[in-house]
Amino acid sequence: MLHRSWRAVAVATAGVLALSLVACSEETAEQTDLSGNRVGAMAEYGTGDQFKATEAVNFSILYNNHTFYPLKNDWLFWSELTKRTNVTLAPVAVPLSDYEQKRSLLIGAGDAPLIIPKTYHPAENAFVSSGAILPVSDYLDLMPHFKEKIEKWQLQPELDTLKQSDGKYYLLPGLHEKPWHEYSLLMRSDILDELNLAVPKTWDEVYTVLKAMKAKYPDSYPLSDRFGKPTPGGALMSYLGASFGTQAGWTYQHATWVPAEKKFVYTGASEQYKQMLQYLQKLVSEGLLDPESFTQTDDQARQKLANGRSFAISGNAQTLVNENRPDLAKTQPDAKLVKIPLPVGPAGEVNPASRLENGVMINSKARESRNFVAMMQFIDWLYYSDAGQEFAKWGVEGTTYSRDAAGKRTLAADVDMIGLNPKGSKHLQKDFGFGNGVFAYGGSTELLQSFFSPEEMEFQNVMNARPAKPVPPPYPFTDEEREQVSLWESPLKDFVTQNSLRFILGQRPLTEWDAYLTELKGKNMDAYLELVEKAYQRFQQENG
């Protein structure tokens, strides 16, 4: 009996295996049979090659229209790109403020352009089960520069975090050679000097500094923040959360990996998240953090800093040089504003930045295009080759920049960017379209740092000396699991966001934390974590 059962299982298994192999070979054949999709593609295209389509081709692209450098059709970027690649891009411009919503609407309606950049993981998850976007990992053989950088920089662990339950990923991320942390507090160093205080190195010291500022200027809110819309506390809670060993603001994820315990915890219920809220609540209760920071517009926050009603604000090198310093120069010419290294918190010294950046989704309709292979080669060159990345960032040698014998690049005499050449009458982004966030990201550390001022290099040297945040293991959901968690995620996140603000602003006392946890359980927090754990264990078993 046992013998017969074993044989029956063996026969059945063999049958299933045969069917799987047939299905697999058919799927592979479908993916690799690109004979009808090679119009305009280069027959030989490899690492180091300049891509140029063999005939003129056009590709539509979703364009995130930045308020600082609004789209211009006569930018040198467009004409030079066509000259070098024989590709003309047709941008579908969407305002920066509405980008994510409009992207979802266009994809849902089946009207999205072929190339969909400026997508931050895990935003692509929402479009996977519908088949609206392409499993780009199936086509990496068309992208030699992408593959080379993954191998050379040993980025596979990071890429694994993008995988879905089918083992594929649907986003081509920007790739950095090393982590790059951008945001921190911008602080009035002249006020620090006035109070005889050093630049704070820890969050406890930040509290002490803000307290001293408040004592000297009682009518002020020493810290009045920006980046509160659409995500309350977007930047501040993101980098503060990292210092406390959690995820918040822009980087909030429902599940946080705890390396020491080798398990996931629900982020908004964790002790680290609670400690972060306690810190912010203390700042608000003592009048050190403007309660309007979480709801005011960026312009309102900038105005308060410019008018001396605040002395600190979140920012990066670009907002410091392009916005906040010019604001202050008009109203308080003697003011000095600096970006301080990310203060250290309970999590210790850590560089929280990932080596992956926002990336590109591909409309699945592109697979049927006769120019599909040319399009993938083009994306590979522009976003992942050294030459394409340099072009997108710096522009045209001899026009926007020059290079000395040692290879060092310098902006042309009449071109400015991030205050590197303040006497320049033209701007690399506004007037030429280079250094554009839709196209210029990722790359070698040398290229990344080529635009850094000595001041920003000091900041980066401090951050680079800190250990990188561990890469969390993947936990890709099946379609059925994804369908289930999608019903839970929005209510959970909305509840965490609302109550986080209530705790911070003192509208709900932190003595009600246990009641808050019970309410989270009522919104399926435990069931969510169970699915995360199940997906994590499954991925470990299947991938080792």
XYZ file of C-alpha atoms in Angstrom:
544
model
C 0.000 0.000 0.000
C 2.765 2.358 0.965
C 4.638 1.350 -2.164
C 1.635 2.094 -4.387
C 1.058 5.453 -2.659
C 4.673 6.409 -3.195
C 4.431 5.493 -6.893
C 1.214 7.458 -7.291
C 2.830 10.532 -5.738
C 5.918 10.076 -7.908
C 3.841 9.823 -11.110
C 1.743 12.816 -10.105
C 4.854 14.820 -9.226
C 6.472 13.906 -12.539
C 3.349 15.046 -14.349
C 3.248 18.352 -12.508
C 6.980 18.817 -13.114
C 6.572 18.157 -16.816
C 3.712 20.639 -17.033
C 5.783 23.185 -15.066
C 8.736 22.730 -17.401
C 6.505 23.175 -20.447
C 4.921 26.272 -18.933
C 8.329 27.602 -17.953
C 9.799 27.002 -21.411
C 6.775 28.651 -23.041
C 7.115 31.642 -20.728
C 10.844 31.890 -21.426
C 10.226 31.601 -25.153
C 7.654 34.375 -24.958
C 10.093 36.617 -23.087
C 13.100 35.863 -25.251
C 11.372 35.901 -28.623
C 11.937 39.559 -29.363
C 12.484 39.162 -33.085
C 9.499 41.394 -33.856
C 10.476 44.050 -31.341
C 13.956 45.030 -32.519
C 13.214 47.918 -34.877
C 15.696 50.692 -34.108
C 17.729 48.504 -31.735
C 21.487 48.091 -32.010
C 22.507 44.592 -33.089
C 25.617 44.805 -30.895
C 25.222 46.757 -27.678
C 27.366 46.152 -24.599
C 28.999 47.804 -21.611
C 30.728 51.045 -22.568
C 28.850 51.387 -25.876
C 27.106 54.615 -26.833
C 23.502 53.718 -27.621
C 22.178 55.143 -30.864
C 18.974 53.847 -32.428
C 19.431 52.648 -35.990
C 16.439 54.749 -37.002
C 14.613 57.648 -35.341
C 12.305 56.476 -32.541
C 9.926 58.209 -30.136
C 9.018 57.198 -26.590
C 6.455 58.750 -24.270
C 7.616 59.436 -20.709
C 5.809 60.590 -17.569
C 7.485 63.802 -16.473
C 7.578 65.038 -12.872
C 7.458 68.801 -13.408
C 9.590 70.455 -10.717
C 8.614 73.936 -9.555
C 12.252 75.051 -9.316
C 13.006 74.196 -12.955
C 9.708 73.990 -14.891
C 9.731 72.035 -18.149
C 10.923 73.861 -21.269
C 10.668 72.340 -24.725
C 13.795 74.166 -25.946
C 16.161 72.752 -23.315
C 19.506 71.612 -24.690
C 18.876 68.311 -22.878
C 16.139 67.291 -25.360
C 17.960 68.182 -28.584
C 21.324 66.791 -27.452
C 19.677 63.569 -26.247
C 18.131 63.084 -29.685
C 21.441 63.927 -31.378
C 23.301 61.295 -29.328
C 20.696 58.525 -29.237
C 18.305 59.140 -32.180
C 15.532 59.039 -29.552
C 12.935 61.756 -29.101
C 11.135 61.765 -25.780
C 7.530 62.964 -25.568
C 7.025 64.124 -21.960
C 3.602 63.919 -20.340
C 4.082 66.631 -17.723
C 2.489 66.254 -14.290
C 2.941 68.771 -11.432
C 5.298 67.639 -8.693
C 2.544 67.969 -6.071
C 0.141 65.644 -7.936
C 2.654 63.219 -9.395
C 1.813 60.067 -7.468
C -1.957 60.536 -7.737
C -1.869 61.328 -11.473
C 0.490 58.405 -12.101
C -1.967 56.020 -10.447
C -4.887 57.447 -12.420
C -3.055 57.181 -15.741
C -1.926 53.609 -15.091
C -5.378 52.592 -13.863
C -7.027 54.039 -16.973
C -4.506 52.350 -19.283
C -3.280 55.746 -20.502
C 0.194 55.839 -18.916
C 3.239 56.702 -21.044
C 5.644 53.861 -21.887
C 8.378 55.062 -19.488
C 7.305 55.878 -15.904
C 10.230 57.265 -13.855
C 10.393 58.850 -10.392
C 8.760 55.861 -8.694
C 9.749 55.079 -5.122
C 9.561 51.468 -3.937
C 7.119 50.055 -2.850
C 4.764 52.231 -4.934
C 5.091 49.763 -7.831
C 3.452 46.997 -5.766
C 0.022 48.474 -6.433
C 0.337 47.897 -10.176
C 1.826 44.400 -10.271
C -1.224 42.121 -10.018
C -3.133 43.992 -12.737
C -0.328 43.346 -15.243
C -0.109 47.075 -15.982
C 3.666 47.235 -15.554
C 6.422 45.062 -16.924
C 8.445 42.527 -14.897
C 11.638 44.345 -15.854
C 13.876 41.677 -14.326
C 12.929 39.417 -17.256
C 14.751 41.729 -19.660
C 18.045 42.500 -17.956
C 19.976 40.853 -20.795
C 19.017 43.938 -22.815
C 20.649 46.163 -20.168
C 24.400 45.494 -19.919
C 25.215 48.658 -17.930
C 22.565 47.907 -15.313
C 23.844 44.336 -14.923
C 27.458 45.489 -14.688
C 26.743 47.925 -11.849
C 24.743 45.332 -9.891
C 27.697 42.956 -10.093
C 30.488 45.502 -9.596
C 28.838 47.195 -6.611
C 27.418 43.949 -5.164
C 23.873 45.307 -5.091
C 21.995 42.006 -5.316
C 20.861 42.048 -1.643
C 19.255 45.453 -2.205
C 17.656 44.289 -5.462
C 16.194 41.273 -3.677
C 14.143 43.659 -1.544
C 12.253 44.681 -4.707
C 11.215 41.133 -5.638
C 7.594 40.121 -5.765
C 6.305 36.649 -4.864
C 6.998 35.472 -8.426
C 10.705 36.174 -7.860
C 10.647 39.093 -10.310
C 10.894 42.826 -9.788
C 8.943 45.513 -11.580
C 11.026 48.606 -10.897
C 14.430 49.563 -12.313
C 15.895 51.480 -9.371
C 18.517 54.185 -9.416
C 21.798 52.582 -8.326
C 24.346 54.224 -6.044
C 27.843 52.926 -5.451
C 27.597 53.921 -1.775
C 24.782 55.094 0.526
C 24.021 58.788 0.190
C 22.132 60.552 2.970
C 20.727 63.943 1.993
C 18.429 65.426 4.622
C 19.131 66.829 8.061
C 18.500 69.956 10.109
C 19.526 73.303 8.699
C 20.444 75.529 11.646
C 21.360 79.180 12.206
C 25.027 78.889 13.182
C 25.205 82.627 13.952
C 22.610 82.064 16.696
C 24.695 79.146 18.000
C 27.725 81.466 18.101
C 25.690 84.157 19.855
C 24.704 81.634 22.546
C 28.230 80.193 22.678
C 26.966 76.750 21.693
C 28.584 74.103 19.474
C 26.803 72.406 16.583
C 24.731 69.640 18.234
C 25.916 66.099 17.547
C 23.101 64.157 19.230
C 19.339 64.605 19.492
C 19.755 65.286 23.203
C 22.096 68.147 22.279
C 19.561 69.375 19.686
C 17.024 69.622 22.515
C 19.524 71.587 24.637
C 20.274 73.969 21.757
C 16.603 74.583 20.942
C 15.941 75.175 24.643
C 18.677 77.821 24.752
C 17.313 79.493 21.611
C 13.829 79.606 23.148
C 15.175 81.125 26.357
C 16.938 83.876 24.410
C 14.061 84.438 21.965
C 10.872 83.459 23.865
C 8.545 84.580 21.043
C 10.132 82.149 18.593
C 9.600 78.519 17.725
C 13.280 77.530 17.322
C 12.343 74.686 14.924
C 9.527 75.332 12.451
C 9.565 72.683 9.778
C 8.633 72.153 6.150
C 7.897 69.034 4.038
C 4.683 68.413 6.009
C 2.505 68.002 2.918
C 1.293 65.511 1.836
C 3.120 63.470 4.530
C 3.063 65.085 7.990
C 6.611 65.312 9.318
C 7.837 63.891 5.991
C 11.548 64.687 6.198
C 11.998 65.330 9.946
C 10.300 62.110 11.065
C 12.140 60.170 8.375
C 15.667 61.023 9.529
C 14.720 61.335 13.207
C 13.062 57.912 12.987
C 16.272 56.433 11.576
C 18.165 57.815 14.567
C 15.705 56.018 16.851
C 15.909 52.753 14.886
C 12.506 53.003 13.247
C 10.789 54.205 10.059
C 8.566 57.273 9.906
C 7.543 60.172 7.701
C 8.632 59.713 4.097
C 10.237 56.338 4.825
C 7.388 54.798 6.865
C 6.843 51.106 6.170
C 4.350 48.957 8.061
C 6.960 46.356 9.011
C 10.418 47.096 10.433
C 13.135 44.445 10.516
C 14.890 43.993 13.867
C 18.259 42.356 13.021
C 19.092 41.378 16.604
C 15.834 39.451 16.956
C 15.624 38.288 13.321
C 11.982 39.268 13.082
C 9.649 41.989 11.867
C 7.701 44.261 14.193
C 4.789 46.512 13.321
C 6.474 49.900 12.941
C 3.787 52.147 14.393
C 3.509 49.903 17.475
C 7.217 49.515 18.236
C 9.000 50.858 21.298
C 11.420 52.753 19.037
C 8.512 54.511 17.309
C 7.034 55.417 20.696
C 10.367 56.889 21.851
C 10.539 59.023 18.703
C 7.020 60.345 19.382
C 7.958 61.085 23.004
C 10.922 63.151 21.812
C 8.800 65.190 19.405
C 6.025 65.622 21.984
C 8.587 67.028 24.434
C 9.759 69.564 21.819
C 6.191 70.673 21.100
C 5.125 70.843 24.750
C 8.090 73.098 25.604
C 7.519 75.415 22.649
C 10.682 74.289 20.845
C 8.936 72.801 17.781
C 6.232 74.743 15.968
C 3.032 72.622 16.060
C 2.188 73.986 12.601
C 5.277 72.170 11.232
C 3.130 69.164 10.329
C 0.472 71.050 8.364
C 1.961 74.305 7.032
C 3.155 74.808 3.480
C 6.854 74.915 2.607
C 6.524 78.627 1.818
C 5.114 79.352 5.271
C 8.003 77.474 6.928
C 10.548 79.287 4.750
C 8.995 82.649 5.608
C 9.220 81.995 9.357
C 12.916 81.172 9.029
C 13.555 84.222 6.849
C 11.749 86.499 9.299
C 13.675 85.251 12.332
C 10.647 83.575 13.900
C 12.503 80.226 13.707
C 16.145 79.155 13.554
C 16.062 75.595 12.203
C 14.319 73.721 9.386
C 14.708 70.431 7.522
C 16.565 70.529 4.236
C 19.273 69.232 1.934
C 22.104 70.852 0.004
C 19.782 72.105 -2.742
C 17.129 73.678 -0.488
C 19.895 75.221 1.622
C 21.569 76.933 -1.336
C 18.646 77.486 -3.705
C 15.989 78.565 -1.206
C 16.822 79.147 2.449
C 20.059 81.106 2.112
C 18.630 83.433 -0.589
C 15.531 83.939 1.621
C 17.715 84.961 4.563
C 19.999 87.127 2.420
C 17.005 89.405 1.665
C 15.843 89.788 5.252
C 18.826 89.038 7.516
C 22.038 89.404 5.501
C 24.244 88.582 8.498
C 22.499 85.257 9.176
C 24.468 82.050 8.618
C 22.656 78.779 7.911
C 24.416 75.389 7.914
C 23.356 71.771 7.409
C 24.406 69.800 10.456
C 25.411 66.100 10.282
C 22.471 63.854 11.149
C 22.312 63.908 14.967
C 22.896 60.588 16.684
C 20.051 58.983 18.615
C 19.360 55.740 20.513
C 20.165 53.652 17.410
C 23.774 54.910 17.545
C 25.811 56.153 14.603
C 24.165 54.982 11.396
C 23.945 56.075 7.774
C 20.268 55.359 7.059
C 20.456 55.892 3.306
C 19.844 53.053 0.864
C 22.011 52.487 -2.209
C 18.811 52.264 -4.241
C 16.944 55.367 -5.291
C 13.623 56.010 -6.983
C 13.407 54.228 -10.305
C 11.632 53.531 -13.573
C 8.552 51.427 -14.237
C 7.807 50.283 -17.773
C 4.246 50.188 -19.113
C 3.561 46.543 -20.032
C 2.232 47.763 -23.409
C 5.838 48.590 -24.305
C 6.554 44.845 -24.641
C 4.370 44.752 -27.776
C 6.109 47.719 -29.378
C 8.314 47.020 -32.377
C 10.835 49.374 -30.702
C 10.848 47.567 -27.343
C 14.477 46.379 -27.464
C 15.655 49.836 -28.559
C 13.737 51.368 -25.667
C 15.360 49.066 -23.088
C 18.809 49.745 -24.569
C 18.078 53.484 -24.424
C 16.949 53.342 -20.759
C 20.037 51.295 -19.940
C 22.320 53.882 -21.540
C 20.660 57.010 -20.125
C 20.086 55.811 -16.558
C 22.890 53.287 -16.009
C 25.907 53.924 -18.252
C 28.687 56.200 -16.996
C 28.342 58.324 -20.134
C 24.557 58.611 -19.874
C 24.675 59.499 -16.194
C 27.333 62.136 -16.767
C 25.342 63.609 -19.663
C 22.108 63.784 -17.622
C 23.922 65.420 -14.716
C 26.496 67.748 -16.296
C 25.286 68.301 -19.844
C 27.526 68.933 -22.845
C 31.267 69.315 -22.486
C 32.384 72.639 -23.946
C 28.926 74.177 -23.470
C 27.769 73.626 -19.890
C 31.041 72.384 -18.403
C 34.717 71.767 -19.084
C 37.146 69.100 -17.913
C 40.768 69.533 -16.890
C 43.680 67.158 -17.563
C 42.944 65.247 -14.357
C 39.341 64.727 -15.410
C 37.826 67.190 -12.929
C 34.670 68.856 -14.257
C 33.966 72.563 -13.839
C 30.795 74.434 -14.767
C 31.092 76.865 -17.664
C 31.795 80.447 -16.591
C 28.216 81.574 -17.273
C 26.443 78.522 -15.754
C 25.424 78.083 -12.103
C 24.148 75.057 -10.160
C 23.563 74.782 -6.393
C 25.494 78.031 -5.880
C 28.751 76.568 -7.231
C 29.066 79.459 -9.699
C 26.824 82.204 -8.289
C 27.919 84.771 -10.887
C 26.656 82.574 -13.723
C 23.811 84.190 -15.669
C 22.362 80.819 -16.710
C 21.247 77.870 -14.603
C 22.087 74.268 -15.463
C 18.629 73.007 -14.470
C 16.378 75.954 -15.345
C 17.969 76.941 -18.660
C 19.425 73.678 -19.986
C 17.422 70.853 -18.347
C 20.439 68.998 -16.929
C 20.762 67.898 -13.308
C 17.082 67.023 -13.678
C 15.604 64.704 -11.032
C 13.654 62.778 -13.689
C 16.874 61.652 -15.374
C 19.901 62.403 -13.197
C 20.251 60.087 -10.239
C 22.367 57.158 -9.171
C 25.917 56.539 -10.275
C 29.429 56.321 -8.942
C 30.433 58.141 -5.780
C 32.807 60.261 -7.871
C 29.948 61.435 -10.116
C 27.613 61.990 -7.176
C 30.178 64.086 -5.347
C 31.219 66.041 -8.429
C 28.525 68.629 -7.648
C 29.212 68.755 -3.921
C 30.560 71.951 -2.441
C 33.406 71.626 0.110
C 30.722 72.206 2.753
C 28.562 69.322 1.500
C 31.631 67.091 1.216
C 32.302 67.663 4.923
C 28.751 66.544 5.699
C 29.066 63.476 3.480
C 32.448 62.520 4.955
C 30.874 62.425 8.411
C 27.948 60.336 7.150
C 30.140 57.970 5.106
C 32.214 57.178 8.183
C 29.104 55.739 9.823
C 28.040 52.117 9.269
C 25.297 51.586 6.700
C 21.859 50.532 7.836
C 21.438 46.736 7.356
C 19.436 45.711 4.282
C 16.150 44.161 5.473
C 15.182 40.754 4.072
C 12.395 40.636 1.450
C 8.859 39.497 2.239
C 7.046 39.526 -1.127
C 3.316 38.837 -0.932
C 1.423 36.542 -3.299
C -1.360 38.154 -5.347
C -3.927 36.861 -2.857
C -1.922 38.171 0.102
C -1.360 41.484 -1.639
C -5.092 41.808 -2.253
C -5.706 41.169 1.445
C -3.054 43.505 2.850
C -4.096 46.273 0.456
C -7.400 46.351 2.360
C -5.521 46.730 5.658
C -2.631 49.044 4.772
C -4.445 52.347 4.172
C -6.610 52.174 7.322
C -3.558 51.152 9.361
C -1.328 53.889 7.979
C -4.025 56.561 8.305
C -4.607 55.523 11.921
C -0.882 55.574 12.745
C -0.459 58.977 11.056
C -3.454 60.546 12.804
C -2.544 59.231 16.233
C 1.156 60.030 15.806
C 0.182 63.665 15.293
C -2.208 63.577 18.258
C 0.548 62.172 20.482
C 3.133 64.692 19.212
C 0.800 67.683 19.604
C -0.354 66.597 23.053
C -3.940 66.039 21.905
C -3.654 62.447 23.116
C -1.466 61.630 26.136
C 1.178 58.943 25.692
C -0.277 57.270 28.792
C -2.862 55.964 26.272
C -0.207 54.055 24.318
C -1.583 50.653 25.372
C -5.081 51.683 24.308
C -3.631 52.809 20.964
C -1.996 49.373 20.539
C -5.346 47.686 21.217
C -6.952 49.903 18.582
C -4.222 48.942 16.102
C -4.966 45.259 16.746
C -8.590 46.024 15.912
C -7.389 47.264 12.517
C -5.711 43.909 11.725
C -2.176 44.791 12.801
C -1.460 41.266 14.092
C -2.932 39.615 10.995
C -0.800 41.915 8.831
C 2.372 40.954 10.693
C 1.466 37.254 10.401
C 1.305 37.598 6.603
C 4.645 39.465 6.612
C 6.243 36.658 8.619
C 4.689 34.000 6.363
C 5.941 35.770 3.218
C 9.400 36.249 4.763
C 9.712 32.560 5.711
C 8.517 31.470 2.267
C 11.070 33.681 0.527
C 13.850 32.333 2.770
C 12.901 28.732 1.960
C 12.685 29.371 -1.773
C 15.815 31.491 -2.065
C 18.030 30.285 0.763
